[in-house]
Short mmCIF file of C-alpha atoms and ligand atoms in Angstrom, two decimals:
data_model
loop_
_atom_site.label_atom_id
_atom_site.label_comp_id
_atom_site.label_asym_id
_atom_site.label_seq_id
_atom_site.Cartn_x
_atom_site.Cartn_y
_atom_site.Cartn_z
CA MET A 170 -26.19 4.35 16.50
CA PHE A 171 -26.07 2.66 13.12
CA VAL A 172 -24.54 4.53 10.22
CA GLU A 173 -25.11 3.35 6.72
CA ARG A 174 -22.21 3.47 4.27
CA LYS A 175 -23.97 4.90 1.28
CA VAL A 176 -21.30 4.07 -1.28
CA LYS A 177 -20.92 0.39 -0.52
CA ASP A 178 -22.63 -0.82 -3.69
CA PHE A 179 -20.93 1.69 -5.97
CA ILE A 180 -18.22 0.79 -8.46
CA ASN A 181 -15.18 1.40 -6.28
CA ILE A 182 -11.96 2.62 -7.92
CA ASP A 183 -10.39 4.13 -4.80
CA PRO A 184 -6.74 3.00 -4.78
CA LEU A 185 -6.83 2.80 -1.00
CA GLN A 186 -9.76 0.42 -1.09
CA THR A 187 -9.69 -1.95 -4.06
CA GLY A 188 -7.25 -4.39 -2.46
CA GLY A 189 -8.77 -4.29 0.99
CA ARG A 190 -12.26 -5.44 0.16
CA LEU A 191 -13.26 -8.40 2.28
CA THR A 192 -13.85 -11.94 1.10
CA GLU A 193 -17.11 -13.60 2.15
CA ASP A 194 -15.23 -15.65 4.75
CA ALA A 195 -13.68 -12.51 6.19
CA LYS A 196 -17.10 -10.89 6.45
CA ARG A 197 -18.37 -13.84 8.45
CA MET A 198 -15.33 -13.63 10.72
CA LEU A 199 -16.22 -10.04 11.60
CA LEU A 200 -19.31 -11.19 13.45
CA GLU A 201 -17.89 -14.43 14.76
CA TRP A 202 -14.81 -12.80 16.37
CA GLY A 203 -16.05 -9.24 16.82
CA ASP A 204 -16.16 -9.36 20.60
CA GLY A 205 -13.19 -7.75 22.27
CA TYR A 206 -10.26 -10.06 23.07
CA SER A 207 -12.10 -13.09 21.69
CA VAL A 208 -8.95 -14.16 19.83
CA CYS A 209 -7.29 -14.46 23.24
CA ASP A 210 -9.66 -17.17 24.55
CA PHE A 211 -6.80 -19.67 24.78
CA CYS A 212 -3.74 -17.45 24.90
CA THR A 213 -0.74 -18.54 26.95
CA GLY A 214 1.00 -15.21 26.83
CA ASP A 215 2.12 -14.65 23.23
CA LEU A 216 -0.36 -13.68 20.53
CA HIS A 217 1.76 -15.22 17.78
CA ALA A 218 1.82 -18.58 19.56
CA ILE A 219 -1.95 -18.96 19.98
CA LYS A 220 -3.07 -22.36 18.68
CA ASN A 221 -6.81 -21.85 18.86
CA PRO A 222 -7.74 -19.96 16.72
CA PRO A 223 -4.75 -21.15 14.64
CA ILE A 224 -2.74 -17.91 14.73
CA ALA A 225 0.59 -19.73 15.21
CA ASP A 226 0.08 -21.81 12.06
CA PHE A 227 -1.02 -18.75 10.14
CA VAL A 228 2.05 -16.75 11.13
CA GLU A 229 4.29 -19.57 10.01
CA GLU A 230 2.57 -19.75 6.63
CA LEU A 231 2.75 -15.99 6.39
CA ALA A 232 6.54 -16.06 6.80
CA ASN A 233 6.67 -18.58 3.98
CA PHE A 234 4.40 -16.43 1.82
CA LEU A 235 6.71 -13.43 2.35
CA GLY A 236 9.85 -15.47 1.67
CA CYS A 237 11.12 -14.79 5.19
CA ASP A 238 12.22 -16.78 8.23
CA ILE A 239 9.81 -15.10 10.61
CA ALA A 240 6.65 -13.03 10.33
CA ARG A 241 4.72 -10.84 12.71
CA VAL A 242 1.27 -9.34 12.51
CA THR A 243 1.31 -5.59 13.02
CA HIS A 244 -1.32 -2.87 12.98
CA GLY A 245 -0.26 -1.81 9.51
CA ALA A 246 2.67 -1.21 7.21
CA ARG A 247 3.67 1.90 9.14
CA GLU A 248 3.85 0.04 12.45
CA GLY A 249 6.18 -2.51 10.83
CA LYS A 250 8.43 0.26 9.55
CA PHE A 251 8.46 1.95 12.92
CA MET A 252 9.32 -1.30 14.75
CA VAL A 253 12.33 -1.83 12.52
CA MET A 254 13.51 1.79 12.60
CA HIS A 255 13.07 2.01 16.35
CA SER A 256 15.08 -1.17 16.84
CA LEU A 257 17.92 0.04 14.60
CA ALA A 258 17.87 3.64 15.82
CA LYS A 259 21.08 5.26 17.06
CA LYS A 260 22.14 8.73 17.98
CA ASP A 261 22.78 10.55 14.67
CA GLY A 262 21.10 7.68 12.84
CA VAL A 263 20.00 8.29 9.26
CA VAL A 264 17.46 6.51 7.05
CA VAL A 265 17.85 6.70 3.30
CA VAL A 266 14.52 6.67 1.43
CA ASP A 267 13.37 7.08 -2.15
CA SER A 268 11.56 10.36 -2.69
CA ASN A 269 8.37 8.53 -3.66
CA ALA A 270 8.17 7.23 -0.08
CA HIS A 271 4.87 7.34 1.79
CA TYR A 272 4.43 9.94 4.50
CA THR A 273 4.42 7.15 7.10
CA THR A 274 8.04 6.38 6.25
CA TYR A 275 9.02 9.92 7.20
CA VAL A 276 6.84 9.97 10.29
CA SER A 277 8.18 6.60 11.44
CA ALA A 278 11.72 7.92 11.10
CA GLU A 279 10.77 11.05 12.98
CA ARG A 280 9.20 9.07 15.80
CA ALA A 281 12.28 6.87 15.97
CA GLY A 282 14.51 9.97 16.14
CA LEU A 283 16.17 9.33 12.78
CA LYS A 284 17.17 11.81 10.11
CA VAL A 285 16.05 11.22 6.53
CA VAL A 286 18.08 11.54 3.35
CA GLU A 287 16.10 11.32 0.12
CA VAL A 288 16.92 9.78 -3.22
CA GLU A 289 15.54 12.04 -5.94
CA ASN A 290 13.25 10.68 -8.64
CA THR A 291 13.32 11.61 -12.32
CA GLY A 292 10.39 14.06 -12.05
CA TYR A 293 7.60 14.58 -14.58
CA PRO A 294 6.23 12.53 -16.26
CA GLU A 295 7.52 9.18 -14.97
CA TYR A 296 8.82 10.04 -11.48
CA LYS A 297 11.02 6.95 -11.50
CA VAL A 298 13.34 6.01 -8.70
CA VAL A 299 16.91 6.11 -9.98
CA GLU A 300 18.47 3.12 -8.29
CA GLU A 301 22.08 4.33 -8.71
CA ARG A 302 21.26 7.47 -6.76
CA PHE A 303 21.15 5.39 -3.58
CA GLU A 304 24.96 5.55 -3.74
CA ASP A 305 25.03 9.33 -3.41
CA ALA A 306 22.31 9.32 -0.79
CA ILE A 307 24.19 6.83 1.38
CA ARG A 308 27.34 8.93 1.02
CA GLU A 309 25.37 12.01 2.06
CA GLY A 310 23.81 10.07 4.94
CA LYS A 311 27.25 9.04 6.16
CA ARG A 312 28.35 12.66 6.18
CA ARG A 313 25.41 13.49 8.40
CA GLY A 314 25.61 10.51 10.74
CA GLU A 315 25.29 6.75 10.61
CA VAL A 316 23.04 5.20 7.96
CA VAL A 317 21.04 2.56 9.81
CA LEU A 318 18.53 1.58 7.11
CA ALA A 319 17.37 2.16 3.55
CA VAL A 320 13.66 2.06 2.75
CA LEU A 321 12.45 1.37 -0.75
CA THR A 322 8.79 1.86 -1.66
CA TYR A 323 7.47 -0.97 -3.83
CA PRO A 324 5.40 0.43 -5.40
CA ASP A 325 4.87 3.98 -4.17
CA GLY A 326 1.33 5.13 -3.47
CA ASN A 327 1.46 8.13 -5.76
CA TYR A 328 2.42 6.76 -9.15
CA GLY A 329 2.46 2.97 -8.72
CA ASN A 330 6.09 2.71 -9.84
CA LEU A 331 7.97 -0.50 -9.18
CA PRO A 332 11.71 0.18 -8.83
CA ASN A 333 14.44 -2.37 -9.38
CA VAL A 334 14.80 -3.86 -5.91
CA LYS A 335 17.85 -6.00 -6.58
CA ALA A 336 19.83 -3.03 -7.90
CA VAL A 337 19.07 -1.01 -4.76
CA VAL A 338 19.84 -3.97 -2.49
CA GLU A 339 23.22 -4.48 -4.13
CA ILE A 340 24.21 -0.85 -3.66
CA CYS A 341 23.00 -0.78 -0.05
CA HIS A 342 24.48 -4.11 1.02
CA ASP A 343 27.85 -3.21 -0.54
CA ARG A 344 27.87 -0.24 1.81
CA GLY A 345 26.70 -2.18 4.84
CA VAL A 346 23.17 -0.81 4.81
CA SER A 347 20.13 -3.06 5.33
CA VAL A 348 17.01 -2.63 3.22
CA LEU A 349 13.37 -2.54 4.19
CA LEU A 350 10.93 -2.99 1.32
CA ASN A 351 7.64 -1.18 1.81
CA CYS A 352 5.06 -3.39 0.12
CA ALA A 353 1.84 -1.82 1.37
CA TYR A 354 0.63 -1.79 -2.25
CA SER A 355 2.13 -5.10 -3.33
CA VAL A 356 2.03 -7.87 -0.71
CA GLY A 357 -1.36 -9.50 -1.29
CA ARG A 358 -1.62 -8.26 -4.88
CA MET A 359 1.54 -9.57 -6.51
CA LYS A 360 4.22 -12.07 -5.60
CA VAL A 361 6.75 -10.61 -3.17
CA LYS A 362 9.49 -12.88 -1.83
CA ALA A 363 11.99 -11.14 0.42
CA ASP A 364 14.57 -13.90 0.02
CA GLU A 365 14.49 -13.79 -3.77
CA LEU A 366 14.70 -10.00 -3.79
CA GLY A 367 17.44 -9.97 -1.18
CA VAL A 368 15.84 -7.45 1.17
CA ASP A 369 16.24 -7.66 4.95
CA PHE A 370 12.72 -6.61 5.91
CA VAL A 371 9.38 -6.51 4.19
CA VAL A 372 6.20 -4.82 5.39
CA GLY A 373 2.68 -5.15 4.01
CA SER A 374 -0.73 -3.74 4.74
CA GLY A 375 -3.73 -5.99 5.38
CA HIS A 376 -6.34 -3.31 4.83
CA LYS A 377 -4.56 -1.99 1.72
CA SER A 378 -3.77 -5.17 -0.17
CA MET A 379 -4.76 -8.33 1.71
CA ALA A 380 -8.56 -8.29 1.69
CA SER A 381 -8.76 -7.45 5.38
CA SER A 382 -10.47 -4.96 7.60
CA GLY A 383 -7.84 -2.92 9.35
CA PRO A 384 -5.87 -1.90 11.04
CA VAL A 385 -3.65 -4.86 10.33
CA GLY A 386 -0.33 -5.38 8.59
CA VAL A 387 2.52 -7.82 8.25
CA LEU A 388 6.24 -7.75 8.87
CA GLY A 389 8.68 -10.32 7.52
CA LEU A 390 12.30 -10.64 8.57
CA PHE A 391 15.19 -13.08 8.95
CA GLU A 392 16.91 -14.76 11.88
CA ASP A 393 19.81 -12.28 11.87
CA TYR A 394 17.62 -9.35 12.81
CA ALA A 395 14.97 -11.23 14.79
CA LYS A 396 17.03 -11.11 17.99
CA LEU A 397 17.07 -7.35 17.83
CA VAL A 398 13.68 -6.42 16.37
CA LEU A 399 11.74 -9.12 18.23
CA ARG A 400 13.70 -8.81 21.49
CA ARG A 401 11.73 -9.73 24.56
CA SER A 402 11.01 -7.74 27.67
CA GLU A 403 13.43 -8.32 30.52
CA ARG A 404 10.60 -8.36 32.96
CA PHE A 405 7.97 -10.24 30.93
CA LYS A 406 9.85 -13.00 29.16
CA ASN A 407 7.23 -13.88 26.54
CA LYS A 408 6.44 -10.30 25.55
CA GLU A 409 8.11 -8.73 22.53
CA VAL A 410 8.97 -5.14 23.29
CA GLU A 411 8.39 -3.60 19.87
CA LEU A 412 4.90 -5.13 19.77
CA LEU A 413 4.23 -3.85 23.30
CA GLY A 414 3.63 -7.48 24.16
CA CYS A 415 0.90 -8.30 21.67
CA SER A 416 -0.13 -6.56 18.47
CA VAL A 417 -3.45 -7.21 16.72
CA ARG A 418 -5.47 -8.77 19.50
CA GLY A 419 -8.80 -8.60 17.74
CA VAL A 420 -10.98 -9.21 14.74
CA PRO A 421 -8.81 -7.53 12.05
CA LEU A 422 -6.39 -10.42 12.43
CA MET A 423 -9.23 -12.90 11.91
CA THR A 424 -10.16 -11.22 8.63
CA LEU A 425 -6.52 -11.38 7.51
CA MET A 426 -6.48 -15.09 8.30
CA ALA A 427 -9.84 -15.69 6.63
CA SER A 428 -8.72 -14.05 3.38
CA PHE A 429 -5.27 -15.61 3.28
CA ASP A 430 -6.13 -18.54 0.99
CA HIS A 431 -7.82 -16.16 -1.41
CA VAL A 432 -4.84 -13.79 -1.28
CA ARG A 433 -2.37 -16.60 -1.98
CA GLU A 434 -4.39 -17.51 -5.06
CA ARG A 435 -4.94 -14.02 -6.35
CA VAL A 436 -1.26 -13.09 -6.49
CA LYS A 437 -0.93 -15.78 -9.16
CA VAL A 438 -3.18 -13.88 -11.56
CA TRP A 439 -1.43 -10.55 -11.08
CA ASP A 440 -0.34 -10.47 -14.74
CA GLU A 441 -3.99 -10.32 -15.75
CA GLU A 442 -4.53 -7.37 -13.46
CA VAL A 443 -1.58 -5.54 -14.99
CA LYS A 444 -2.90 -6.22 -18.49
CA LYS A 445 -6.28 -4.87 -17.50
CA ALA A 446 -4.69 -1.77 -15.99
CA ASN A 447 -2.78 -1.08 -19.20
CA TRP A 448 -5.92 -1.59 -21.27
CA PHE A 449 -7.63 0.99 -19.07
CA VAL A 450 -4.70 3.39 -19.44
CA LYS A 451 -4.96 3.20 -23.22
CA GLU A 452 -8.70 3.87 -23.19
CA PHE A 453 -8.49 6.63 -20.60
CA GLU A 454 -5.65 8.39 -22.40
CA SER A 455 -7.73 8.35 -25.58
CA LEU A 456 -10.13 10.71 -23.76
CA GLY A 457 -7.31 13.25 -23.59
CA PHE A 458 -5.71 12.41 -20.25
CA GLU A 459 -2.09 11.50 -19.54
CA LEU A 460 -0.76 8.73 -17.33
CA LEU A 461 1.93 9.78 -14.86
CA GLY A 462 4.44 7.24 -13.63
CA GLU A 463 6.07 4.32 -15.42
CA LYS A 464 4.99 3.44 -18.93
CA PRO A 465 4.09 0.74 -19.66
CA HIS A 466 2.67 0.52 -16.19
CA ARG A 467 3.28 -2.49 -13.96
CA HIS A 468 0.69 -1.84 -11.27
CA ASP A 469 -3.04 -1.14 -10.94
CA LEU A 470 -2.52 2.18 -9.14
CA LEU A 471 -2.95 4.78 -11.87
CA HIS A 472 -2.34 8.51 -11.62
CA PHE A 473 -3.56 10.64 -14.51
CA LYS A 474 -2.92 14.24 -15.34
CA THR A 475 -6.39 15.54 -16.19
CA ASP A 476 -6.05 19.09 -17.55
CA LYS A 477 -9.43 18.91 -19.29
CA LEU A 478 -11.22 18.33 -15.99
CA TYR A 479 -9.27 21.12 -14.35
CA GLU A 480 -10.28 23.53 -17.11
CA ILE A 481 -13.94 22.65 -16.54
CA SER A 482 -13.60 23.09 -12.77
CA LYS A 483 -12.47 26.69 -13.31
CA ARG A 484 -15.74 27.68 -14.94
CA VAL A 485 -18.45 25.70 -13.11
CA LYS A 486 -20.24 26.70 -9.92
CA ARG A 487 -19.18 23.69 -7.89
CA GLY A 488 -15.55 24.15 -8.87
CA GLY A 489 -13.47 21.01 -8.40
CA TYR A 490 -16.38 19.20 -6.80
CA PHE A 491 -18.26 18.92 -10.08
CA LEU A 492 -16.39 15.74 -10.93
CA TYR A 493 -17.20 14.10 -7.63
CA ASP A 494 -20.89 15.02 -8.07
CA GLU A 495 -21.02 13.62 -11.59
CA LEU A 496 -19.33 10.37 -10.60
CA LYS A 497 -21.57 9.97 -7.56
CA LYS A 498 -24.64 10.33 -9.78
CA ARG A 499 -23.28 7.42 -11.80
CA ARG A 500 -22.57 5.38 -8.67
CA ILE A 501 -18.80 5.52 -9.05
CA HIS A 502 -16.75 5.96 -5.89
CA GLY A 503 -13.11 6.66 -5.25
CA VAL A 504 -11.94 9.86 -6.91
CA LYS A 505 -11.05 12.36 -4.18
CA PRO A 506 -13.73 15.05 -3.83
CA GLY A 507 -12.50 18.40 -5.12
CA ARG A 508 -9.67 16.99 -7.14
CA THR A 509 -9.40 17.66 -10.89
CA LYS A 510 -5.81 18.59 -11.85
CA SER A 511 -4.81 14.99 -11.57
CA ILE A 512 -6.69 11.97 -10.28
CA LYS A 513 -5.68 8.63 -8.87
CA LEU A 514 -7.62 5.43 -9.35
CA SER A 515 -7.14 1.69 -9.20
CA THR A 516 -8.44 -1.02 -11.50
CA TYR A 517 -7.55 -3.82 -9.09
CA MET A 518 -10.20 -6.55 -9.11
CA VAL A 519 -12.68 -4.20 -10.72
CA PRO A 520 -14.43 -6.15 -13.50
CA ARG A 521 -13.80 -4.95 -17.05
CA ASP A 522 -17.51 -4.22 -17.51
CA ASP A 523 -17.42 -1.88 -14.54
CA LEU A 524 -14.30 -0.22 -15.87
CA LYS A 525 -16.10 0.30 -19.16
CA LYS A 526 -18.83 2.11 -17.22
CA VAL A 527 -16.15 4.28 -15.64
CA LEU A 528 -14.73 5.13 -19.07
CA GLU A 529 -18.20 5.93 -20.38
CA ALA A 530 -18.86 8.12 -17.37
CA PHE A 531 -15.78 10.23 -18.00
CA GLU A 532 -16.60 10.46 -21.68
CA GLU A 533 -20.14 11.64 -20.87
CA ILE A 534 -18.89 14.15 -18.34
CA LEU A 535 -16.42 15.67 -20.80
CA GLU A 536 -19.12 15.87 -23.45
CA LYS A 537 -21.69 17.39 -21.14
CA TYR A 538 -19.43 20.22 -20.08
CA SER A 539 -18.00 20.91 -23.50
CA ALA A 540 -21.53 21.10 -24.96
CA LYS A 541 -22.52 23.69 -22.39
CA GLY A 542 -19.55 25.67 -23.62
CA SER A 543 -19.74 28.35 -20.95
CA PRO A 544 -16.93 30.90 -21.35
C1 PLP B 813 -1.04 2.91 2.28
C2 PLP B 813 0.42 2.96 2.38
C3 PLP B 813 1.07 2.87 3.62
C4 PLP B 813 0.32 2.83 4.92
O1 PLP B 813 -0.17 1.56 5.18
P1 PLP B 813 -0.79 1.26 6.61
O2 PLP B 813 -0.95 -0.22 6.61
O3 PLP B 813 -2.10 1.98 6.70
O4 PLP B 813 0.18 1.73 7.63
C5 PLP B 813 2.44 2.85 3.64
N1 PLP B 813 3.16 2.92 2.51
C6 PLP B 813 2.58 3.01 1.30
C7 PLP B 813 3.44 3.05 0.08
C8 PLP B 813 1.21 3.04 1.19
O5 PLP B 813 0.65 3.16 -0.01
#
């Protein structure tokens, strides 16, 4: 069975998808290495040590890219978080997380048998992480058990806020708590160096931000924790337990490798992407919408409060789906069907001309439904 993806030539502003679009090299890799286990042609027992294809070299360069001693390829950001939490887990263990954390942070903690204590954000309209509140959260965590890890989301997937990592690291390290930085939305888009930021672990997502087909992700760490997190099986000496021996033993890894040069280059022009995002914010707000999250914004993930669209949805036959229909007609993909109270979109690597078409589309849609003026 062949299934066509009907939206593949649309203007894509789906935050989940703008950073995961494949490079031409990666597309070619899909066919070349698509057969099952083909990456294992010359394996001697450890995926990360394979020389042909050059996975070992890639993993070394990846560690360098992340500003870490050691890197591992995982199935995604969540698998990296789970590996670390599972390795550090203890009875009555607690993880401290910012309240903008992704659901996978909570689920990872749950799977690892850890309790979660949250650090509140500032609420509407900016929803900022208050770095100092990590102090209280760690104190609360210590009342409830032993704090084994803090997780900071950088940025979060709801507002695209980038908290002050160094401030959080200082608070956590002073209290003997290690920090994992969740960079699903940043590694591969902007420069992230774990050593410069002072964090103990960093995770990234290949399909979210590294121009790869998933599932694939990255984990960076340092020698001190490698013995624990990358411990080997007692029975199978070259198999790392947390990876169940080998992680991404297939073509997603080859797309990650194929796009790596491109990704290393594109993080250098991140400032341009941020400028473009802020230009879009200004234009979009002039239509009567309001950006949620940090202002000025420092990321391409944009969340707008869109009361005007919600008002329309209340009086049209298709309800909330009217917006999706109208955007589809204009070959624009990425706003969640049914959603109108607030919408999320990303400008990442979307050409300005296409973004202008998106702005025009929203302008037209607002006009069309105001002209009809139904009660
Ligand atoms: C998308 C996302 C994830 C999940 O990434 P996977 O690689 O699919 O596990 C985790 N955290 C944040 C903040 C995200 O936006």
